[in-house]
CSV table of C-alpha atoms and ligand atoms in Angstrom, one decimal:
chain,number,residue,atom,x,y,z
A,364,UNK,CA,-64.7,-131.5,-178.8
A,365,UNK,CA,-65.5,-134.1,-175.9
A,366,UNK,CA,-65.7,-131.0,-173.7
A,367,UNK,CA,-68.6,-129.3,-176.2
A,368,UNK,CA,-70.8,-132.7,-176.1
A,369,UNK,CA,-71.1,-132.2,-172.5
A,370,UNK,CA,-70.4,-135.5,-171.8
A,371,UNK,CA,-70.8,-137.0,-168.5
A,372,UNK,CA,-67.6,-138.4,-167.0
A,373,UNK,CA,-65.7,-141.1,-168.1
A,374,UNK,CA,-65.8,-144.3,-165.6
A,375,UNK,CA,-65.3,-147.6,-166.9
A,376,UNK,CA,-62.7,-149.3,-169.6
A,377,UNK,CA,-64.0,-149.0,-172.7
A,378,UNK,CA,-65.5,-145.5,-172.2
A,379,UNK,CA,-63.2,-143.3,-173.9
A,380,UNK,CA,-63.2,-145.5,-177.0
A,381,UNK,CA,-66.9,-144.7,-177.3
A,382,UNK,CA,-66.2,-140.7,-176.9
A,383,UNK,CA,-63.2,-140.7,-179.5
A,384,UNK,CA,-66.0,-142.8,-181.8
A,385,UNK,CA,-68.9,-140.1,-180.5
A,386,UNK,CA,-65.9,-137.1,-181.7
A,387,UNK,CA,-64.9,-138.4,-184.5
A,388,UNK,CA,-68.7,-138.5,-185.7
A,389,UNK,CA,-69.6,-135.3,-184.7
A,390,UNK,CA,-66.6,-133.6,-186.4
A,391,UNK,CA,-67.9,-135.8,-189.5
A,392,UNK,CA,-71.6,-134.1,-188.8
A,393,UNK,CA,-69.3,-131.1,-188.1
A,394,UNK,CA,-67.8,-130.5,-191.7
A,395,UNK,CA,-71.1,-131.8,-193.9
A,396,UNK,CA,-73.2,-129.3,-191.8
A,397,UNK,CA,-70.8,-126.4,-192.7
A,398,UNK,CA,-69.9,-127.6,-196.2
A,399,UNK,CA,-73.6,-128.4,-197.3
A,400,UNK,CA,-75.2,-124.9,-195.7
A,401,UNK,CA,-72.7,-123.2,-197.3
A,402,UNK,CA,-73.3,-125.2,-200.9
A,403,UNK,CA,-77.3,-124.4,-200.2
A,404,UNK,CA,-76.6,-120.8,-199.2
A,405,UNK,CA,-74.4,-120.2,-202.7
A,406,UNK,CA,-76.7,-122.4,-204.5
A,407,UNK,CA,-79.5,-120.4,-203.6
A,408,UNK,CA,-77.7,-116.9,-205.4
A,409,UNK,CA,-75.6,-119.0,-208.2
A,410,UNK,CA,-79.2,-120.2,-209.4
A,411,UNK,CA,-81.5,-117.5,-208.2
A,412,UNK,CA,-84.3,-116.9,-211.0
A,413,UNK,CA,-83.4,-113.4,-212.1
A,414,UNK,CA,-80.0,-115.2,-213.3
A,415,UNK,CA,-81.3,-118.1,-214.9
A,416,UNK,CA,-85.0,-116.9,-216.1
A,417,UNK,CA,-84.9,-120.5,-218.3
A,418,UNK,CA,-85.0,-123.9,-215.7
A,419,UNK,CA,-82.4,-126.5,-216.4
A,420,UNK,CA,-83.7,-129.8,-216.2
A,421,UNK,CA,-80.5,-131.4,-216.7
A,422,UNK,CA,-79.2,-131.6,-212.8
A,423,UNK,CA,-75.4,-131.0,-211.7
A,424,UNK,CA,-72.6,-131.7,-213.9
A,425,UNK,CA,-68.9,-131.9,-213.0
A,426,UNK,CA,-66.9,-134.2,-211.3
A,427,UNK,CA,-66.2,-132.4,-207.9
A,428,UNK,CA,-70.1,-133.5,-206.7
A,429,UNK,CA,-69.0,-136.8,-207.5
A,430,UNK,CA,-65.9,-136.5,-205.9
A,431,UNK,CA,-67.0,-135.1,-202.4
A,432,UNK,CA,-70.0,-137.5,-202.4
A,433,UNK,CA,-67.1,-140.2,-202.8
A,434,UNK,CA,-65.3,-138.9,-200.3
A,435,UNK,CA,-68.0,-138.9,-197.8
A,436,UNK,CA,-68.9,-142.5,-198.4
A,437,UNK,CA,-65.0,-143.4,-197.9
A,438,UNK,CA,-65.1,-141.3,-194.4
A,439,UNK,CA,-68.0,-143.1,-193.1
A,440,UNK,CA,-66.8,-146.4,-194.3
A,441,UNK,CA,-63.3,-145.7,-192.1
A,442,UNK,CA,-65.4,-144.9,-189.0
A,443,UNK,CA,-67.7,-148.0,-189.2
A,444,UNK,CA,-64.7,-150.1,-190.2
A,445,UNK,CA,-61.8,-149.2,-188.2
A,446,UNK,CA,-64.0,-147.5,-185.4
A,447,UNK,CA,-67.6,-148.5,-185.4
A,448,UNK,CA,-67.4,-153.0,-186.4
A,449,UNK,CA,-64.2,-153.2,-183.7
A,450,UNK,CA,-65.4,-151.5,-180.8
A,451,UNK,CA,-68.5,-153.5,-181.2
A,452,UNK,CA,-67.1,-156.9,-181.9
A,453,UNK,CA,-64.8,-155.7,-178.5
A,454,UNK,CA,-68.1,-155.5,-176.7
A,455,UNK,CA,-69.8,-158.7,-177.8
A,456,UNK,CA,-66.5,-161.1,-178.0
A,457,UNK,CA,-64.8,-160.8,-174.8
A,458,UNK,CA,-67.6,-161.5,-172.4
A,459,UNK,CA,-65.6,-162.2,-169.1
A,460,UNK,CA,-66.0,-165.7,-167.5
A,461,UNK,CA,-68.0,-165.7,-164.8
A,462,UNK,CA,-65.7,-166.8,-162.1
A,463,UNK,CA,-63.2,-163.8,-163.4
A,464,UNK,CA,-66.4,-161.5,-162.9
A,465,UNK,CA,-68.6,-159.8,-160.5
A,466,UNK,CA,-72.0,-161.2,-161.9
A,467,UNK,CA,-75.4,-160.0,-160.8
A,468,UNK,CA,-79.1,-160.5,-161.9
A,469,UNK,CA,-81.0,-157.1,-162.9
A,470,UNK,CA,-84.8,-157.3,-162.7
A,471,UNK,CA,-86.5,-154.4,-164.2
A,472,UNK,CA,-90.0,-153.7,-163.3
A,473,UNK,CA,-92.5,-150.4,-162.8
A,474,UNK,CA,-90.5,-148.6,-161.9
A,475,UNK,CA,-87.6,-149.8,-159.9
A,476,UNK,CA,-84.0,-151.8,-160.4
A,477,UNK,CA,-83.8,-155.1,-158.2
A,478,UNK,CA,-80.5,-156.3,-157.8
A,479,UNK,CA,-80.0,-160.3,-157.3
A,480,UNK,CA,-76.7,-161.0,-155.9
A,481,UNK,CA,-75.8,-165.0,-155.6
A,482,UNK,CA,-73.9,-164.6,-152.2
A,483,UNK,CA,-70.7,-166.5,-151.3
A,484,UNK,CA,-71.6,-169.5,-152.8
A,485,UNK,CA,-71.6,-168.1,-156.3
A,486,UNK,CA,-75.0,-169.8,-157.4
A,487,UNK,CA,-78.4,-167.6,-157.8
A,488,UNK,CA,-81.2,-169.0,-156.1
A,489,UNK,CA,-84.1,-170.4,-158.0
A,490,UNK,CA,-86.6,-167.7,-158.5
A,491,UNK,CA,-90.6,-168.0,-159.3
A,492,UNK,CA,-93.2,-165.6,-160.6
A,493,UNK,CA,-95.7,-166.8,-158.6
A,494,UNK,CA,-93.4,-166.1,-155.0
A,495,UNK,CA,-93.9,-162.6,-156.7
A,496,UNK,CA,-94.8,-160.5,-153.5
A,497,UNK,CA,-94.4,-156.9,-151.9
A,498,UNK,CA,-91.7,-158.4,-149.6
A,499,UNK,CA,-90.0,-160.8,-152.6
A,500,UNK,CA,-90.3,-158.6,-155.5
A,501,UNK,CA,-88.0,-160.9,-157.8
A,502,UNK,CA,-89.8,-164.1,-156.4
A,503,UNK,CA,-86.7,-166.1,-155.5
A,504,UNK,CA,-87.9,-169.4,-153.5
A,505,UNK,CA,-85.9,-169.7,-150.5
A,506,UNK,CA,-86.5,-173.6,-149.8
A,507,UNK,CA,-83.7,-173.7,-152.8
A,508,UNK,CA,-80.7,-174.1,-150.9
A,509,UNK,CA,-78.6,-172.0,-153.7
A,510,UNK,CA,-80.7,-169.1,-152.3
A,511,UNK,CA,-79.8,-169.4,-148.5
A,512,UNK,CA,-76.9,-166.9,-149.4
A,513,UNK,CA,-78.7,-164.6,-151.7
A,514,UNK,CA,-78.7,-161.1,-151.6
A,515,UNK,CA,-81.1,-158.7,-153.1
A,516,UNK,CA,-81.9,-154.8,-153.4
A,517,UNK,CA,-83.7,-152.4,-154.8
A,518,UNK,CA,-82.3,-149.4,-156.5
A,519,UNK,CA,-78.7,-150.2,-155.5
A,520,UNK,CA,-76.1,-151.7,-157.2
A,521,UNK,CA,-72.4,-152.1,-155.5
A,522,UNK,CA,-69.6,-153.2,-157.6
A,523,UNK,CA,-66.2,-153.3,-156.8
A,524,UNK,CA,-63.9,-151.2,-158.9
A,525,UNK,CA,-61.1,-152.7,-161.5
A,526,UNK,CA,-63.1,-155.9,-162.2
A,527,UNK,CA,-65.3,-157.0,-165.0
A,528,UNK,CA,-69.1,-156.9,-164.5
A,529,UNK,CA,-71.5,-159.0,-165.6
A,530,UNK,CA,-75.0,-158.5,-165.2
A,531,UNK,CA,-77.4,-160.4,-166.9
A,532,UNK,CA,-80.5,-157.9,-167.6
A,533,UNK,CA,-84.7,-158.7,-167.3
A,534,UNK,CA,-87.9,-156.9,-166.5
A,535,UNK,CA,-91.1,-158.2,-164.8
A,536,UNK,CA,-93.0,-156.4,-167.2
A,537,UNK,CA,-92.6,-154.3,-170.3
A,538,UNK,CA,-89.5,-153.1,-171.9
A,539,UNK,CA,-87.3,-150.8,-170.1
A,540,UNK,CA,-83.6,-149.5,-170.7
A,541,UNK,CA,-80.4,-150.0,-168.2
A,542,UNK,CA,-78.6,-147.3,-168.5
A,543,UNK,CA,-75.7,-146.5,-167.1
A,544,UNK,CA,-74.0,-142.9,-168.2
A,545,UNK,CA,-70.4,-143.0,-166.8
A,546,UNK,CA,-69.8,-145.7,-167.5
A,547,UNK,CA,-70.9,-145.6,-171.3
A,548,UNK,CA,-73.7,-148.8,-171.1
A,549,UNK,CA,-77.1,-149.0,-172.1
A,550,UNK,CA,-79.3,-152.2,-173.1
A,551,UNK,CA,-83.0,-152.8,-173.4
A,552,UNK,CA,-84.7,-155.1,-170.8
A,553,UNK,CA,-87.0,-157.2,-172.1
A,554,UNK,CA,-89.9,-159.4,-170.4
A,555,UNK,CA,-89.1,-163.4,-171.4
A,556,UNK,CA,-85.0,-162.8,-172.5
A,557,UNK,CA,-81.9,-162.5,-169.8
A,558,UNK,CA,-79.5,-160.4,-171.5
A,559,UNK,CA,-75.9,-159.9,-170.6
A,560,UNK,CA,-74.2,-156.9,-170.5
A,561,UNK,CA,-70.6,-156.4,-169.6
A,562,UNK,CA,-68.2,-153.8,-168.3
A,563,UNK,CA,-65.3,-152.7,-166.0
A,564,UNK,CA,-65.6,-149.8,-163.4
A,565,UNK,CA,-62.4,-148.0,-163.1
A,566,UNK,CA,-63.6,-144.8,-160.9
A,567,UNK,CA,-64.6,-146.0,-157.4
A,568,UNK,CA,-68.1,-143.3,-156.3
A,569,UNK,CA,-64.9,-141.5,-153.6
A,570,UNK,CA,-62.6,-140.5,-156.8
A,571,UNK,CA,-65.2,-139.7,-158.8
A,572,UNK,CA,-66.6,-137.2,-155.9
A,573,UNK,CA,-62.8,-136.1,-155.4
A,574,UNK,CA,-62.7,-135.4,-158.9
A,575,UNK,CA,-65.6,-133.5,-159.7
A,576,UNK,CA,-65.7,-131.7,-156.4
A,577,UNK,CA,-69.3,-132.6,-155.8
A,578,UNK,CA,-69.7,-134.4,-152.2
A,579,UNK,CA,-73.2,-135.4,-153.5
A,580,UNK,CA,-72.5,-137.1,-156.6
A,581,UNK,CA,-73.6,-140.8,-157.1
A,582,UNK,CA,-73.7,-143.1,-160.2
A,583,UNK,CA,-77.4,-143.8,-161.5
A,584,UNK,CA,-79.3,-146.3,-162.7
A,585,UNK,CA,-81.4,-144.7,-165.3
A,586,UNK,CA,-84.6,-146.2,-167.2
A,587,UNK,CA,-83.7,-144.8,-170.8
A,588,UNK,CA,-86.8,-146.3,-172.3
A,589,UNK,CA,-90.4,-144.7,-171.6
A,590,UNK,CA,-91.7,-147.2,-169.5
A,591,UNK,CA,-94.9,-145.9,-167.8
A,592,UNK,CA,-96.3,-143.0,-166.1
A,593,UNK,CA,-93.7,-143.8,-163.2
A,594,UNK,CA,-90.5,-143.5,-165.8
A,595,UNK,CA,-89.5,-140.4,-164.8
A,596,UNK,CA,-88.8,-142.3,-161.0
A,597,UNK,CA,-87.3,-145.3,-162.2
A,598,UNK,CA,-83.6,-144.3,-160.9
A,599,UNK,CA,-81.1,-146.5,-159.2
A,600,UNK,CA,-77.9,-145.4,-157.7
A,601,UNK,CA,-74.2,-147.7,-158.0
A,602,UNK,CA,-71.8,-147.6,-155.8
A,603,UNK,CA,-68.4,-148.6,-157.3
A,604,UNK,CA,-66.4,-149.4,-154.3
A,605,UNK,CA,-62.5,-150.6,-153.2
A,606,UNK,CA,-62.7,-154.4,-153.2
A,607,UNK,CA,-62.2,-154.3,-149.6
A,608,UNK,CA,-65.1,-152.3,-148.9
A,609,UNK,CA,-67.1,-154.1,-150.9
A,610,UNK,CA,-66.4,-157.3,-149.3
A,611,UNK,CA,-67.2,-155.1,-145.9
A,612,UNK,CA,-70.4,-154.0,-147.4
A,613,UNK,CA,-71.5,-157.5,-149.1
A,614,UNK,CA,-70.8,-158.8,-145.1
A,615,UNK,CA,-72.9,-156.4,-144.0
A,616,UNK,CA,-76.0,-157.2,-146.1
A,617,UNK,CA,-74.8,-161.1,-145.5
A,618,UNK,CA,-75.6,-160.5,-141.7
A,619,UNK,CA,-78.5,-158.2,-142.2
A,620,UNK,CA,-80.1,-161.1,-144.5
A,621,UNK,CA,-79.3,-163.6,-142.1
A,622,UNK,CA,-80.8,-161.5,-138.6
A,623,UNK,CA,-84.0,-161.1,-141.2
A,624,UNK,CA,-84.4,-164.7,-141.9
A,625,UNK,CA,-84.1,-166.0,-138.1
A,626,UNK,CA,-86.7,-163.5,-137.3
B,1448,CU,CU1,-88.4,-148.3,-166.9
């Protein structure tokens, strides 16, 4: 069934207890589609008007209506209580700490992802709407010592793979959608709230291009809620890396950060 869907790949921990939830709904859908279209197709010759030239006004008798409609309601109760209410209550309870986390500040605006990452020091700079610029999109005030360290981007997210993420999610300016496909997230940004959203990569962007045999395939950032004219561009890539190469690549923007500040 997961193959029909058309899924896109599976690549973070609690991804393929989503899918078994999506298949286990759409068989659901499956059998009322078949069952109820074949009901309305025999209903339509059982009652057709040269058989029954008098109307009934009654409605259906007979207990195996009842019955099915029973059974339904039982079926959907199982998914949303043994399926459904747990995964969710997964999802909202066991928020990692953040020192056990990789925790990053997402700033949505039109149309374009900026990343906020606290450095080594762990702490996020203070940041300011009016320090709003071309060159300082998210406004963070660099007389803050906290933001010395700071890095940012735009459109790119790294993460290292195996360890829980936690970003916590705004926009500059109207409500847009984080969504992230693989690795089954999405969550509204909203101007004025900082929402957190959690989740742990387990296909670093190599395996997954191993395993789908596409050299060219990336992770992406996608705005799932009609945001503007610019939507349709408001794509960021992730890259889930090693640890190690992470730490490489987090050096890298470290010394890069640090070259542009002496200048
Ligand atoms: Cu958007």
């Amino acid at each position: 069934m997961l193959n029909w869907l058309g899924m896109p790949a599976e690549a973070s921990a609690h991804a393929a207890e989503i899918d078994q939830m999506l298949v286990l709904v759409h068989w659901l859908m499956v059998v009322l589609f078949v069952g109820w279209g074949a009901f309305f197709i025999y209903v339509l010759f059982r009652y057709r008007k040269g058989a029954n030239p008098r109307a009934n006004y009654d409605g259906a008798h007979g207990k195996i209506s009842k019955g099915l409609e029973v059974a339904i309601v039982l079926i959907e109760m199982v998914l949303l209580l043994f399926y459904a209410i747990p995964a969710w209550a997964k999802r909202v309870a066991n928020f990692p700490s953040e020192n056990q986390a990789t925790v990053v500040h997402v700033i949505a605006e039109q149309f374009a992802w900026n990343v906020h990452y606290p450095g080594p020091d762990g702490k996020f700079g203070r940041t300011k709407p009016e320090l709003v610029s071309a060159d300082n999109p998210i406004g963070l005030d660099k007389t803050d010592p906290d933001a010395k360290d700071d890095i940012t981007t735009i459109n790119q997210l790294n993460l290292p793979v195996n360890k829980p993420v936690l970003v916590h999610l705004s926009s500059k300016d109207v409500i847009h959608s984080f969504g992230l496909y693989e690795m089954r997230v999405k969550q509204d940004a909203v101007p004025g709230l900082s929402i957190p959203v959690w989740f742990t990569p387990t296909v670093t962007t190599d395996e997954m291009r191993a395993k789908t045999g596409n050299a060219a395939f990336n992770y992406e950032i996608t705005c799932s809620q009609l945001c503007g004219l610019g939507h349709f561009r408001m794509r960021g890539f992730v890259t889930i890396q090693s640890q190690a190469d992470y730490d490489k690549w987090m050096a890298d923007q470290l010394k890069e950060a640090k070259a542009a500040n002496n200048n």
